[in-house]
CSV table of C-alpha atoms and ligand atoms in Angstrom, one decimal:
chain,number,residue,atom,x,y,z
A,19,UNK,CA,-15.6,-9.5,1.5
A,20,UNK,CA,-13.9,-6.9,3.7
A,21,UNK,CA,-10.2,-6.2,4.1
A,22,UNK,CA,-8.7,-5.3,7.4
A,23,UNK,CA,-6.0,-2.6,7.0
A,24,UNK,CA,-3.5,-1.6,9.7
A,25,UNK,CA,-0.7,1.0,9.2
A,26,UNK,CA,0.3,4.5,9.9
A,27,UNK,CA,-2.1,7.5,9.9
A,28,UNK,CA,0.0,10.6,9.6
A,29,UNK,CA,0.3,14.3,9.1
A,30,UNK,CA,2.9,14.9,6.4
A,31,UNK,CA,5.0,17.7,5.0
A,32,UNK,CA,6.2,17.0,1.4
A,33,UNK,CA,8.6,19.0,-0.7
A,34,UNK,CA,9.2,18.3,-4.4
A,35,UNK,CA,11.6,20.4,-6.6
A,36,UNK,CA,8.7,22.7,-7.5
A,37,UNK,CA,6.2,22.7,-4.6
A,38,UNK,CA,6.1,22.3,-0.8
A,39,UNK,CA,3.0,21.5,1.3
A,40,UNK,CA,2.7,21.1,5.1
A,41,UNK,CA,0.1,19.4,7.3
A,42,UNK,CA,-1.2,17.0,4.7
A,43,UNK,CA,-3.2,14.0,5.6
A,44,UNK,CA,-1.0,10.9,5.0
A,45,UNK,CA,0.2,7.6,6.4
A,46,UNK,CA,0.4,4.2,4.9
A,47,UNK,CA,-3.0,3.1,6.2
A,48,UNK,CA,-4.7,6.3,5.0
A,49,UNK,CA,-3.6,5.8,1.4
A,50,UNK,CA,-4.1,2.0,1.5
A,51,UNK,CA,-7.6,2.3,3.0
A,52,UNK,CA,-8.8,4.8,0.4
A,53,UNK,CA,-7.3,2.7,-2.4
A,54,UNK,CA,-9.0,-0.5,-1.2
A,55,UNK,CA,-12.3,1.2,-0.6
A,56,UNK,CA,-13.0,1.4,-4.3
A,57,UNK,CA,-13.4,-2.4,-4.4
A,58,UNK,CA,-14.3,-3.6,-0.9
A,59,UNK,CA,-15.4,-2.5,2.6
A,60,UNK,CA,-12.4,-1.7,4.8
A,61,UNK,CA,-11.9,-2.3,8.5
A,62,UNK,CA,-9.3,0.3,9.5
A,63,UNK,CA,-6.9,0.0,12.5
A,64,UNK,CA,-4.5,2.7,13.6
A,65,UNK,CA,-3.9,5.5,16.1
A,66,UNK,CA,-4.3,9.3,15.8
A,67,UNK,CA,-3.7,12.2,18.2
A,68,UNK,CA,-5.8,15.1,19.6
A,69,UNK,CA,-4.8,17.2,16.6
A,70,UNK,CA,-6.2,14.8,14.0
A,71,UNK,CA,-9.3,16.3,12.1
A,72,UNK,CA,-12.6,14.8,13.0
A,73,UNK,CA,-13.7,15.5,9.4
A,74,UNK,CA,-11.5,12.6,8.3
A,75,UNK,CA,-13.6,10.1,10.4
A,76,UNK,CA,-16.7,11.5,8.7
A,77,UNK,CA,-15.1,11.1,5.2
A,78,UNK,CA,-14.1,7.4,6.0
A,79,UNK,CA,-17.8,6.8,6.9
A,80,UNK,CA,-18.9,7.9,3.4
A,81,UNK,CA,-16.4,5.5,1.9
A,82,UNK,CA,-17.4,2.3,3.7
A,83,UNK,CA,-14.2,2.5,5.8
A,84,UNK,CA,-15.1,1.4,9.3
A,85,UNK,CA,-12.8,3.3,11.6
A,86,UNK,CA,-13.8,1.7,14.9
A,87,UNK,CA,-10.3,0.3,15.1
A,88,UNK,CA,-8.7,3.7,15.0
A,89,UNK,CA,-7.9,4.9,18.5
A,90,UNK,CA,-7.7,8.6,19.4
A,91,UNK,CA,-4.8,8.9,21.9
A,92,UNK,CA,-3.7,11.8,24.0
A,93,UNK,CA,-0.9,13.6,22.2
A,94,UNK,CA,0.1,14.5,18.7
A,95,UNK,CA,-0.5,12.4,15.5
A,96,UNK,CA,2.5,10.7,13.9
A,97,UNK,CA,4.4,13.2,11.7
A,98,UNK,CA,6.6,12.6,8.7
A,99,UNK,CA,8.4,14.9,6.3
A,100,UNK,CA,10.1,14.0,3.1
A,101,UNK,CA,11.8,15.7,0.1
A,102,UNK,CA,12.0,14.5,-3.5
A,103,UNK,CA,14.8,15.1,-6.0
A,104,UNK,CA,14.2,15.8,-9.7
A,105,UNK,CA,14.2,12.1,-10.1
A,106,UNK,CA,11.0,11.5,-8.2
A,107,UNK,CA,12.0,8.0,-7.4
A,108,UNK,CA,14.7,9.4,-5.1
A,109,UNK,CA,13.3,10.6,-1.7
A,110,UNK,CA,14.9,11.6,1.5
A,111,UNK,CA,13.1,11.4,4.9
A,112,UNK,CA,13.7,14.8,6.5
A,113,UNK,CA,12.1,14.1,9.9
A,114,UNK,CA,9.9,11.6,11.7
A,115,UNK,CA,8.0,12.2,15.0
A,116,UNK,CA,6.4,9.0,16.3
A,117,UNK,CA,4.2,10.9,18.8
A,118,UNK,CA,1.2,8.7,19.7
A,119,UNK,CA,2.7,5.9,17.6
A,120,UNK,CA,5.4,5.4,20.2
A,121,UNK,CA,3.1,3.4,22.6
A,122,UNK,CA,0.7,2.1,20.0
A,123,UNK,CA,-0.3,-1.6,20.6
A,124,UNK,CA,-3.2,-2.2,18.3
A,125,UNK,CA,-6.1,-4.0,19.8
A,126,UNK,CA,-8.7,-5.2,17.3
A,127,UNK,CA,-12.4,-4.8,17.9
A,128,UNK,CA,-14.0,-8.2,18.2
A,129,UNK,CA,-15.9,-7.7,14.9
A,130,UNK,CA,-12.6,-7.1,13.0
A,131,UNK,CA,-11.0,-10.4,14.1
A,132,UNK,CA,-12.8,-12.6,11.6
A,133,UNK,CA,-12.0,-10.4,8.5
A,134,UNK,CA,-10.9,-12.7,5.6
A,135,UNK,CA,-8.4,-10.4,3.9
A,136,UNK,CA,-5.7,-8.5,5.7
A,137,UNK,CA,-3.3,-5.8,4.6
A,138,UNK,CA,-0.5,-5.1,6.9
A,139,UNK,CA,0.5,-1.7,5.5
A,140,UNK,CA,3.9,-0.2,6.3
A,141,UNK,CA,4.5,-0.1,10.0
A,142,UNK,CA,7.0,-1.9,12.3
A,143,UNK,CA,6.9,-5.6,11.6
A,144,UNK,CA,6.4,-6.3,15.4
A,145,UNK,CA,3.1,-4.3,15.2
A,146,UNK,CA,2.1,-6.2,12.0
A,147,UNK,CA,2.7,-9.5,13.8
A,148,UNK,CA,0.8,-8.2,16.8
A,149,UNK,CA,-2.2,-7.6,14.6
A,150,UNK,CA,-2.0,-10.9,12.8
A,151,UNK,CA,-1.9,-12.7,16.2
A,152,UNK,CA,-5.3,-11.3,17.0
A,153,UNK,CA,-6.9,-12.5,13.7
A,154,UNK,CA,-8.9,-15.7,13.4
A,155,UNK,CA,-7.4,-17.6,10.5
A,156,UNK,CA,-7.5,-14.9,7.7
A,157,UNK,CA,-7.8,-16.3,4.1
A,158,UNK,CA,-5.1,-14.1,2.6
A,159,UNK,CA,-2.5,-11.8,4.2
A,160,UNK,CA,-0.8,-9.0,2.3
A,161,UNK,CA,2.1,-7.2,3.9
A,162,UNK,CA,4.1,-4.1,2.8
A,163,UNK,CA,7.5,-3.1,4.3
A,164,UNK,CA,10.3,-0.6,3.9
A,165,UNK,CA,14.1,-0.2,4.0
A,166,UNK,CA,14.0,1.0,7.6
A,167,UNK,CA,12.6,-2.4,8.9
A,168,UNK,CA,14.9,-4.4,6.7
A,169,UNK,CA,17.8,-2.5,8.3
A,170,UNK,CA,16.6,-2.2,11.9
A,171,UNK,CA,14.0,-5.0,12.5
A,172,UNK,CA,15.1,-7.9,10.4
A,173,UNK,CA,14.4,-10.6,13.0
A,174,UNK,CA,10.8,-9.4,13.3
A,175,UNK,CA,10.4,-9.2,9.6
A,176,UNK,CA,11.8,-12.7,9.1
A,177,UNK,CA,9.3,-14.0,11.7
A,178,UNK,CA,6.5,-12.3,9.8
A,179,UNK,CA,7.3,-13.5,6.3
A,180,UNK,CA,6.2,-17.2,6.7
A,181,UNK,CA,2.8,-15.8,7.8
A,182,UNK,CA,2.3,-13.6,4.7
A,183,UNK,CA,0.7,-14.7,1.4
A,184,UNK,CA,1.8,-11.7,-0.6
A,185,UNK,CA,4.7,-9.4,0.3
A,186,UNK,CA,4.9,-6.1,-1.5
A,187,UNK,CA,8.2,-4.1,-1.5
A,188,UNK,CA,10.1,-1.8,-3.9
A,189,UNK,CA,13.1,-2.7,-6.1
A,190,UNK,CA,15.8,-1.3,-3.8
A,191,UNK,CA,14.3,-3.0,-0.8
A,192,UNK,CA,14.1,-6.3,-2.6
A,193,UNK,CA,17.8,-6.0,-3.4
A,194,UNK,CA,18.7,-4.9,0.1
A,195,UNK,CA,16.8,-7.9,1.6
A,196,UNK,CA,18.4,-10.5,-0.6
A,197,UNK,CA,21.8,-8.9,-1.4
A,198,UNK,CA,21.0,-9.7,-5.1
A,199,UNK,CA,21.5,-7.3,-7.9
A,200,UNK,CA,19.0,-9.2,-10.2
A,201,UNK,CA,15.4,-8.4,-9.3
A,202,UNK,CA,14.4,-11.8,-10.7
A,203,UNK,CA,16.7,-13.6,-8.3
A,204,UNK,CA,15.6,-11.3,-5.5
A,205,UNK,CA,11.9,-12.0,-6.2
A,206,UNK,CA,12.4,-15.7,-6.3
A,207,UNK,CA,14.7,-15.6,-3.3
A,208,UNK,CA,12.1,-13.7,-1.1
A,209,UNK,CA,9.5,-16.4,-2.0
A,210,UNK,CA,11.9,-18.9,-0.3
A,211,UNK,CA,11.8,-16.8,2.9
A,212,UNK,CA,8.1,-17.5,3.4
A,213,UNK,CA,5.6,-15.5,1.3
A,214,UNK,CA,3.8,-17.5,-1.4
A,215,UNK,CA,3.8,-14.4,-3.7
A,216,UNK,CA,6.0,-11.4,-3.9
A,217,UNK,CA,5.3,-8.1,-5.8
A,218,UNK,CA,8.3,-5.9,-6.5
A,219,UNK,CA,7.4,-2.2,-7.4
A,220,UNK,CA,9.7,-0.3,-9.7
A,221,UNK,CA,8.1,3.2,-9.4
A,222,UNK,CA,7.5,4.7,-12.9
A,223,UNK,CA,8.9,1.4,-14.4
A,224,UNK,CA,6.0,-0.8,-13.3
A,225,UNK,CA,6.0,-3.9,-11.2
A,226,UNK,CA,7.0,-7.6,-11.1
A,227,UNK,CA,5.1,-10.5,-9.6
A,228,UNK,CA,6.5,-13.9,-8.5
A,229,UNK,CA,5.0,-17.0,-6.9
A,230,UNK,CA,3.6,-20.5,-7.6
A,231,UNK,CA,6.5,-20.9,-10.1
A,232,UNK,CA,5.0,-18.2,-12.3
A,233,UNK,CA,6.2,-14.7,-13.3
A,234,UNK,CA,4.3,-11.5,-14.4
A,235,UNK,CA,5.5,-8.1,-15.3
A,236,UNK,CA,3.6,-4.9,-16.0
A,237,UNK,CA,4.5,-1.3,-16.8
A,238,UNK,CA,3.3,1.8,-15.1
A,239,UNK,CA,0.7,4.1,-16.6
A,240,UNK,CA,2.5,6.7,-18.7
A,241,UNK,CA,1.8,9.9,-16.7
A,242,UNK,CA,3.1,13.3,-17.9
A,243,UNK,CA,2.5,15.2,-14.7
A,244,UNK,CA,3.5,13.7,-11.4
A,245,UNK,CA,2.9,16.2,-8.5
A,246,UNK,CA,3.6,14.0,-5.4
A,247,UNK,CA,4.7,10.4,-5.4
A,248,UNK,CA,4.0,10.0,-1.7
A,249,UNK,CA,1.7,7.1,-0.9
A,250,UNK,CA,1.8,5.6,-4.4
A,251,UNK,CA,3.1,2.3,-2.9
A,252,UNK,CA,0.5,2.2,-0.2
A,253,UNK,CA,-2.2,3.0,-2.7
A,254,UNK,CA,-0.9,0.2,-4.9
A,255,UNK,CA,-1.0,-2.2,-2.0
A,256,UNK,CA,-4.5,-1.0,-1.0
A,257,UNK,CA,-5.8,-1.4,-4.5
A,258,UNK,CA,-4.4,-4.9,-4.8
A,259,UNK,CA,-5.7,-6.1,-1.5
A,260,UNK,CA,-9.1,-4.4,-1.9
A,261,UNK,CA,-9.6,-5.8,-5.4
A,262,UNK,CA,-8.7,-9.4,-4.1
A,263,UNK,CA,-11.1,-9.0,-1.2
A,264,UNK,CA,-13.9,-7.7,-3.3
A,265,UNK,CA,-13.7,-10.2,-6.1
A,266,UNK,CA,-12.0,-13.5,-5.2
A,267,UNK,CA,-12.6,-16.3,-2.7
A,268,UNK,CA,-9.5,-18.3,-3.3
A,269,UNK,CA,-6.5,-16.4,-4.6
A,270,UNK,CA,-4.7,-17.7,-7.7
A,271,UNK,CA,-1.8,-16.2,-9.6
A,272,UNK,CA,-4.2,-15.0,-12.4
A,273,UNK,CA,-6.2,-13.0,-9.8
A,274,UNK,CA,-3.0,-11.4,-8.6
A,275,UNK,CA,-2.1,-10.3,-12.1
A,276,UNK,CA,-5.4,-8.5,-12.5
A,277,UNK,CA,-5.2,-7.0,-8.9
A,278,UNK,CA,-1.7,-5.7,-9.7
A,279,UNK,CA,-3.1,-3.8,-12.7
A,280,UNK,CA,-5.8,-2.3,-10.5
A,281,UNK,CA,-3.1,-1.4,-7.9
A,282,UNK,CA,-1.1,0.3,-10.6
A,283,UNK,CA,-4.1,2.2,-11.9
A,284,UNK,CA,-4.9,3.6,-8.4
A,285,UNK,CA,-1.3,4.5,-7.8
A,286,UNK,CA,-1.2,6.4,-11.1
A,287,UNK,CA,-4.1,8.6,-9.8
A,288,UNK,CA,-2.6,9.0,-6.4
A,289,UNK,CA,0.5,10.8,-7.7
A,290,UNK,CA,-1.5,13.3,-9.7
A,291,UNK,CA,-2.0,15.5,-6.6
A,292,UNK,CA,-0.6,16.0,-3.2
A,293,UNK,CA,-1.8,13.9,-0.2
A,294,UNK,CA,-5.1,12.1,-0.9
A,295,UNK,CA,-6.6,14.9,-3.0
A,296,UNK,CA,-6.9,13.0,-6.3
A,297,UNK,CA,-8.1,9.8,-4.7
A,298,UNK,CA,-10.8,11.6,-2.8
A,299,UNK,CA,-12.3,12.8,-6.1
A,300,UNK,CA,-11.7,9.6,-8.1
A,301,UNK,CA,-14.6,7.8,-9.8
A,302,UNK,CA,-15.1,4.2,-10.7
A,303,UNK,CA,-15.5,5.0,-14.4
A,304,UNK,CA,-12.1,6.7,-14.4
A,305,UNK,CA,-10.5,3.6,-12.9
A,306,UNK,CA,-12.2,1.4,-15.5
A,307,UNK,CA,-11.0,3.6,-18.3
A,308,UNK,CA,-7.4,3.5,-17.2
A,309,UNK,CA,-7.7,-0.3,-16.7
A,310,UNK,CA,-8.7,-0.6,-20.4
A,311,UNK,CA,-5.8,1.6,-21.4
A,312,UNK,CA,-3.5,-0.8,-19.5
A,313,UNK,CA,-4.9,-3.7,-21.4
A,314,UNK,CA,-4.3,-2.0,-24.8
A,315,UNK,CA,-0.8,-0.9,-23.8
A,316,UNK,CA,0.3,-4.5,-23.0
A,317,UNK,CA,-1.0,-6.1,-26.2
A,318,UNK,CA,1.8,-6.9,-28.6
A,319,UNK,CA,0.0,-8.8,-31.3
A,320,UNK,CA,-2.5,-7.1,-33.5
A,321,UNK,CA,-6.1,-8.2,-32.6
A,322,UNK,CA,-7.5,-10.7,-35.2
A,323,UNK,CA,-10.5,-9.5,-37.1
B,3,AMP,P1,5.1,5.7,0.5
B,3,AMP,O1,5.3,6.9,-0.4
B,3,AMP,O2,4.3,4.7,-0.2
B,3,AMP,O3,6.5,5.1,0.9
B,3,AMP,O4,4.4,6.1,1.8
B,3,AMP,C1,4.5,7.4,2.3
B,3,AMP,C2,3.7,7.5,3.6
B,3,AMP,O5,4.3,6.6,4.6
B,3,AMP,C3,3.7,8.9,4.2
B,3,AMP,O6,2.3,9.4,4.2
B,3,AMP,C4,4.2,8.7,5.6
B,3,AMP,O7,3.4,9.3,6.6
B,3,AMP,C5,4.3,7.2,5.9
B,3,AMP,N1,5.5,6.8,6.5
B,3,AMP,C6,6.8,7.3,6.3
B,3,AMP,N2,7.6,6.7,7.2
B,3,AMP,C7,6.9,5.8,7.9
B,3,AMP,C8,7.3,4.8,8.9
B,3,AMP,N3,8.5,4.7,9.4
B,3,AMP,N4,6.3,4.1,9.4
B,3,AMP,C9,5.0,4.2,9.0
B,3,AMP,N5,4.6,5.1,8.0
B,3,AMP,C10,5.6,5.8,7.5
C-alpha cells in the first residue's frame, strides 16, 4: 500500500562545529518521502518555488515517489538555516523564510484521497488538519510535530491529536507538551490526549514506544561519525510509516516495534552525510544488514544451541 506524505520541502543551510553547507535540499517531507520510499510507494504533497531544481522531480520519479501533489508556486522555496553545537542533539534555528509556504493550502489530487496510510510530517498543525480533512477514511495516520507548534499552535495541535493513530515527537517536546519530567509519564500522558500510539525519539539514545497498554524501548545504532543530524527525525518517521504501509494491513503494537527499528536504521544512515546525500545512495541490502545488527544488539540472553 502507498503512504501519503505532506510536509515541508526546503532549501537548507546547515552548520556543525566542523562544517558548513548552504543551499542543501531539505524539508521534513523530502526526508520522510525518501525514507518511506524504501518500503512503499509515496504520494507526496507540498509546495516549492521557482528556484527549486527540476532534477529533484526526476529523482522522485525514479524512487516511486509520485509528486503530482507538489505545487510549484511563484516565488522562492521555503528556506531554513540551523546550527549545531558540539552536542549534536543541541540545535539552534538561525533563520526561517516561509516564502511560498506562507500561502500554502494543500489541495490533494483526487487520486491521493484514498491513500490508506498517511504521514503528516512536520508542518503547522492547521495544514496537517487541512490535509486530513481531504482524505477518505485513511487506515492509519502518523503525525510528527515540533516545539514551535507546541508553543504557538497548541489549540490546532490538540484538535489534531484525536485524529492521529501514531504521534512522533522528541524527548524535549514530549516533556514540554505534558509538563512532565519523566518520559514514561509523558508518553502515557500523550496517549490520553488522543493518539493510540506515541513514539518518543531520544536522538543518539534511541526511542520509546507507548500505546495499547504496552511499552517498547530501543537504542540507536552506535555510529562513530555523524556529519549532519538534520532530517534524522523526519527520516525516522518516513521509515516507520513506509514500513507499515508496505507490510501491514491492520497495525498492532508488534508491527510498530519492528517499524521503529526500520525507522532507526534509516535515521542512522541519514546522519552520515549532509542533506539527503547518504539516503540517495542507500541500498536495501545495507538496510537489511543494519537491521540484523540491531537484532543482535538487543539480545541479552545467549542464544540456545
Ligand atoms: P529535523 O532535523 O528532523 O528536525 O528536520 C529538519 C528539517 O525540517 C529541515 O530540512 C528543515 O527544512 C525543516 N524545518 C525546519 N523548521 C521547520 C518548520 N517550522 N516547518 C517545517 N519544516 C521545518
